[in-house]
mmCIF file of C-alpha atoms in Angstrom:
data_model
loop_
_atom_site.group_PDB
_atom_site.id
_atom_site.type_symbol
_atom_site.label_atom_id
_atom_site.label_comp_id
_atom_site.label_asym_id
_atom_site.label_seq_id
_atom_site.Cartn_x
_atom_site.Cartn_y
_atom_site.Cartn_z
ATOM 1 C CA GLY A 1 13.109 -17.090 16.967
ATOM 2 C CA ALA A 2 12.020 -15.715 13.833
ATOM 3 C CA GLN A 3 12.043 -17.170 10.568
ATOM 4 C CA LEU A 4 13.873 -15.019 8.274
ATOM 5 C CA GLY A 5 13.912 -15.094 4.309
ATOM 6 C CA LEU A 6 16.112 -13.285 1.606
ATOM 7 C CA GLU A 7 14.847 -13.426 -1.900
ATOM 8 C CA PHE A 8 16.294 -12.074 -5.129
ATOM 9 C CA GLN A 9 14.458 -11.817 -8.576
ATOM 10 C CA MET A 10 15.628 -10.952 -11.663
ATOM 11 C CA GLY A 11 14.273 -10.505 -15.085
ATOM 12 C CA LEU A 12 16.391 -11.907 -17.488
ATOM 13 C CA LEU A 13 14.351 -11.913 -20.996
ATOM 14 C CA PRO A 14 10.860 -10.166 -21.827
ATOM 15 C CA ARG A 15 8.229 -11.906 -19.738
ATOM 16 C CA THR A 16 10.893 -14.217 -17.685
ATOM 17 C CA GLN A 17 12.125 -14.099 -14.204
ATOM 18 C CA VAL A 18 14.352 -16.395 -12.151
ATOM 19 C CA GLY A 19 14.881 -16.124 -8.452
ATOM 20 C CA VAL A 20 16.371 -17.680 -5.280
ATOM 21 C CA HIS A 21 14.748 -17.497 -2.030
ATOM 22 C CA ARG A 22 16.667 -18.517 1.443
ATOM 23 C CA THR A 23 15.144 -18.861 4.977
ATOM 24 C CA SER A 24 16.927 -19.154 8.229
ATOM 25 C CA ASP A 25 16.085 -22.642 8.552
ATOM 26 C CA ARG A 26 18.453 -23.399 5.502
ATOM 27 C CA THR A 27 15.693 -23.937 2.898
ATOM 28 C CA THR A 28 16.488 -22.718 -0.473
ATOM 29 C CA SER A 29 13.961 -22.341 -3.253
ATOM 30 C CA LEU A 30 15.122 -21.745 -6.876
ATOM 31 C CA PHE A 31 12.276 -20.539 -8.958
ATOM 32 C CA ALA A 32 11.393 -19.403 -12.712
ATOM 33 C CA GLN A 33 8.270 -17.779 -14.147
ATOM 34 C CA TYR A 34 7.150 -16.951 -17.748
ATOM 35 C CA ASN A 35 4.225 -14.680 -18.668
ATOM 36 C CA LEU A 36 2.265 -16.126 -21.352
ATOM 37 C CA LEU A 37 -0.572 -13.440 -21.290
ATOM 38 C CA GLN A 38 -0.490 -9.970 -19.963
ATOM 39 C CA GLU A 39 -3.603 -7.841 -19.375
ATOM 40 C CA ARG A 40 -1.678 -4.751 -20.459
ATOM 41 C CA ASP A 41 -1.450 -6.396 -23.822
ATOM 42 C CA GLY A 42 -5.093 -6.551 -24.137
ATOM 43 C CA HIS A 43 -5.705 -9.858 -22.468
ATOM 44 C CA ILE A 44 -8.658 -10.290 -20.224
ATOM 45 C CA LEU A 45 -6.549 -12.336 -17.827
ATOM 46 C CA GLY A 46 -2.872 -12.489 -16.833
ATOM 47 C CA LEU A 47 -1.536 -16.097 -17.237
ATOM 48 C CA SER A 48 2.025 -17.304 -16.252
ATOM 49 C CA LEU A 49 3.612 -20.632 -15.810
ATOM 50 C CA HIS A 50 5.681 -21.123 -12.672
ATOM 51 C CA GLY A 51 8.226 -24.005 -11.414
ATOM 52 C CA ALA A 52 10.603 -24.119 -8.534
ATOM 53 C CA ILE A 53 12.632 -26.351 -6.307
ATOM 54 C CA ASP A 54 12.947 -26.187 -2.734
ATOM 55 C CA GLY A 55 16.180 -27.817 -1.401
ATOM 56 C CA THR A 56 16.813 -28.310 2.689
ATOM 57 C CA ASN A 57 20.166 -27.664 4.332
ATOM 58 C CA ASN A 58 21.426 -25.236 1.823
ATOM 59 C CA PHE A 59 19.936 -27.087 -1.075
ATOM 60 C CA ARG A 60 21.721 -30.474 -0.269
ATOM 61 C CA ASP A 61 18.793 -32.622 0.978
ATOM 62 C CA SER A 62 15.135 -33.258 0.608
ATOM 63 C CA TYR A 63 14.133 -31.678 -2.778
ATOM 64 C CA THR A 64 10.628 -30.509 -3.345
ATOM 65 C CA PRO A 65 9.880 -29.678 -7.112
ATOM 66 C CA THR A 66 6.830 -27.311 -7.725
ATOM 67 C CA LEU A 67 4.904 -26.856 -11.135
ATOM 68 C CA GLY A 68 1.819 -24.596 -11.621
ATOM 69 C CA VAL A 69 0.231 -21.676 -13.306
ATOM 70 C CA GLU A 70 -0.727 -18.463 -12.030
ATOM 71 C CA VAL A 71 -3.826 -16.706 -13.144
ATOM 72 C CA SER A 72 -4.395 -12.922 -12.398
ATOM 73 C CA ARG A 73 -6.991 -10.225 -13.050
ATOM 74 C CA LYS A 74 -7.136 -6.669 -12.025
ATOM 75 C CA LEU A 75 -10.216 -4.913 -10.938
ATOM 76 C CA GLY A 76 -10.074 -1.566 -12.167
ATOM 77 C CA LEU A 77 -7.373 0.525 -10.398
ATOM 78 C CA VAL A 78 -8.145 -0.829 -6.807
ATOM 79 C CA ALA A 79 -7.703 -4.294 -6.534
ATOM 80 C CA ALA A 80 -6.334 -7.695 -8.064
ATOM 81 C CA VAL A 81 -7.193 -11.188 -7.733
ATOM 82 C CA TYR A 82 -4.804 -14.283 -8.257
ATOM 83 C CA ALA A 83 -5.231 -18.061 -8.348
ATOM 84 C CA MET A 84 -2.295 -20.377 -8.574
ATOM 85 C CA PRO A 85 -3.113 -24.172 -8.715
ATOM 86 C CA GLN A 86 0.133 -26.038 -8.240
ATOM 87 C CA TRP A 87 1.499 -29.565 -7.876
ATOM 88 C CA VAL A 88 3.996 -29.855 -5.107
ATOM 89 C CA ASN A 89 6.041 -33.119 -5.022
ATOM 90 C CA ASN A 90 7.818 -34.627 -2.028
ATOM 91 C CA THR A 91 5.764 -32.660 0.604
ATOM 92 C CA ASN A 92 5.687 -35.571 3.145
ATOM 93 C CA PRO A 93 8.674 -35.576 5.145
ATOM 94 C CA LEU A 94 8.396 -39.566 5.805
ATOM 95 C CA PRO A 95 10.549 -41.805 3.563
ATOM 96 C CA ALA A 96 8.859 -42.573 0.084
ATOM 97 C CA GLU A 97 8.703 -46.297 0.984
ATOM 98 C CA VAL A 98 6.602 -45.762 3.968
ATOM 99 C CA VAL A 99 4.085 -43.315 2.556
ATOM 100 C CA ASP A 100 1.062 -43.449 0.050
ATOM 101 C CA HIS A 101 0.900 -39.703 -0.877
ATOM 102 C CA ASN A 102 4.094 -37.981 -1.385
ATOM 103 C CA SER A 103 2.612 -34.988 -3.508
ATOM 104 C CA THR A 104 0.143 -32.244 -2.664
ATOM 105 C CA PHE A 105 -2.181 -30.190 -5.083
ATOM 106 C CA VAL A 106 -2.594 -26.705 -3.971
ATOM 107 C CA VAL A 107 -4.525 -23.762 -5.130
ATOM 108 C CA GLY A 108 -3.317 -20.623 -3.968
ATOM 109 C CA LEU A 109 -5.716 -17.719 -3.782
ATOM 110 C CA GLY A 110 -5.014 -14.102 -2.869
ATOM 111 C CA THR A 111 -6.248 -10.580 -3.322
ATOM 112 C CA ARG A 112 -4.873 -7.125 -3.080
ATOM 113 C CA VAL A 113 -7.044 -4.167 -2.239
ATOM 114 C CA ARG A 114 -6.122 -0.500 -2.336
ATOM 115 C CA VAL A 115 -7.643 1.168 0.553
ATOM 116 C CA LEU A 116 -5.768 4.411 0.446
ATOM 117 C CA ARG A 117 -3.576 6.179 -2.168
ATOM 118 C CA SER A 118 -0.524 4.018 -1.710
ATOM 119 C CA THR A 119 -1.881 1.485 1.148
ATOM 120 C CA TYR A 120 -3.407 -1.922 0.480
ATOM 121 C CA LEU A 121 -5.002 -4.828 2.437
ATOM 122 C CA VAL A 122 -3.741 -8.260 1.242
ATOM 123 C CA LEU A 123 -5.356 -11.738 1.930
ATOM 124 C CA GLU A 124 -4.216 -15.180 0.808
ATOM 125 C CA GLY A 125 -4.824 -18.565 1.202
ATOM 126 C CA SER A 126 -3.649 -21.979 0.141
ATOM 127 C CA PRO A 127 -6.036 -24.632 0.189
ATOM 128 C CA ARG A 128 -4.759 -28.199 -0.626
ATOM 129 C CA VAL A 129 -7.115 -29.985 -2.509
ATOM 130 C CA GLY A 130 -5.523 -33.398 -3.293
ATOM 131 C CA GLY A 131 -2.536 -35.563 -1.813
ATOM 132 C CA TYR A 132 -0.783 -35.135 1.350
ATOM 133 C CA LYS A 133 -2.468 -32.658 3.632
ATOM 134 C CA PRO A 134 -1.182 -32.352 7.344
ATOM 135 C CA GLY A 135 -2.033 -29.534 9.464
ATOM 136 C CA VAL A 136 -4.256 -26.776 8.350
ATOM 137 C CA ASN A 137 -4.464 -24.846 5.261
ATOM 138 C CA HIS A 138 -2.145 -22.006 5.245
ATOM 139 C CA VAL A 139 -3.788 -18.482 5.460
ATOM 140 C CA ALA A 140 -2.364 -15.083 5.878
ATOM 141 C CA PHE A 141 -3.412 -11.378 5.710
ATOM 142 C CA GLY A 142 -1.768 -8.076 6.013
ATOM 143 C CA VAL A 143 -1.569 -4.538 5.123
ATOM 144 C CA GLU A 144 1.001 -3.079 2.623
ATOM 145 C CA LYS A 145 2.500 0.659 2.285
ATOM 146 C CA VAL A 146 4.070 1.658 -1.065
ATOM 147 C CA VAL A 147 6.873 4.472 -0.583
ATOM 148 C CA GLY A 148 8.541 5.030 -3.919
ATOM 149 C CA GLY A 149 10.044 1.889 -5.096
ATOM 150 C CA HIS A 150 9.752 0.320 -1.711
ATOM 151 C CA THR A 151 6.885 -2.014 -0.399
ATOM 152 C CA PHE A 152 6.551 -2.513 3.324
ATOM 153 C CA GLN A 153 4.022 -5.245 4.448
ATOM 154 C CA LEU A 154 2.945 -6.001 8.042
ATOM 155 C CA ASN A 155 1.330 -9.650 7.826
ATOM 156 C CA PHE A 156 -0.381 -12.420 9.995
ATOM 157 C CA SER A 157 -0.425 -16.129 9.302
ATOM 158 C CA ASN A 158 -1.010 -19.283 10.740
ATOM 159 C CA GLY A 159 2.022 -20.767 9.490
ATOM 160 C CA VAL A 160 6.050 -19.780 9.011
ATOM 161 C CA GLY A 161 6.208 -21.217 5.526
ATOM 162 C CA THR A 162 7.457 -19.139 2.644
ATOM 163 C CA THR A 163 8.432 -21.469 0.133
ATOM 164 C CA PRO A 164 6.083 -23.801 -2.034
ATOM 165 C CA GLY A 165 7.276 -26.680 -0.248
ATOM 166 C CA GLN A 166 6.693 -25.276 3.290
ATOM 167 C CA VAL A 167 3.255 -23.497 2.340
ATOM 168 C CA ALA A 168 1.992 -27.068 0.881
ATOM 169 C CA ARG A 169 2.855 -28.698 4.068
ATOM 170 C CA GLY A 170 0.299 -26.308 5.677
ATOM 171 C CA GLY A 171 0.100 -24.143 8.716
ATOM 172 C CA GLY A 172 0.445 -25.318 12.380
ATOM 173 C CA SER A 173 -2.868 -24.699 13.701
ATOM 174 C CA ASN A 174 -5.695 -22.332 13.433
ATOM 175 C CA SER A 175 -5.253 -20.936 17.127
ATOM 176 C CA ASP A 176 -1.519 -20.198 16.313
ATOM 177 C CA TRP A 177 -0.868 -17.129 14.415
ATOM 178 C CA TYR A 178 2.587 -15.394 13.541
ATOM 179 C CA MET A 179 3.419 -11.785 12.761
ATOM 180 C CA GLY A 180 5.646 -11.243 9.970
ATOM 181 C CA PHE A 181 7.241 -8.077 8.074
ATOM 182 C CA ASN A 182 8.516 -7.976 4.543
ATOM 183 C CA ILE A 183 10.374 -5.258 2.734
ATOM 184 C CA ALA A 184 10.542 -5.217 -1.125
ATOM 185 C CA ARG A 185 12.420 -2.898 -3.775
ATOM 186 C CA LYS A 186 12.001 -2.904 -7.359
ATOM 187 C CA PHE A 187 14.685 -1.514 -9.534
ATOM 188 C CA TRP A 188 14.119 -0.673 -12.857
ATOM 189 C CA ARG A 189 16.270 -0.240 -15.819
#
């Protein structure tokens, strides 16, 4: 079967957003982000603080908190690059008294490149540089089409994880690939 996810994000205050993401395996992630620096304000980079907590079984079991920063840079009107170092706790599913490493340090890397007026290629990877590192590093690529306020994305990945905890646990293998489809809609006030 498919891994389904539904996410809702809302900007509560200027430069701040909060959201909730729930997957079909009943993992729920609550997250918040605060933009410290924005390129449109004349800064050379965008810089945001990010925090999240995943909970399995509809946020009743096995909590996985995440803290990180997101650095972004636009390259003209055709591309953007991103780096997101983050600490993810409670990534090892074994009981805490059995394991030495129960946290993972991940550096998410990504890019989005415009190839046509409203079509983009995307690539992301999440190398785990410290702590608990089972499986293989999560890697994904895809194509996006922007139509009005909607973004449609067809993607391919070596894992089905969509929350910070799931991505930190890595992909299944480099020989198993999964196809996904995302639809996003922005509403402006």
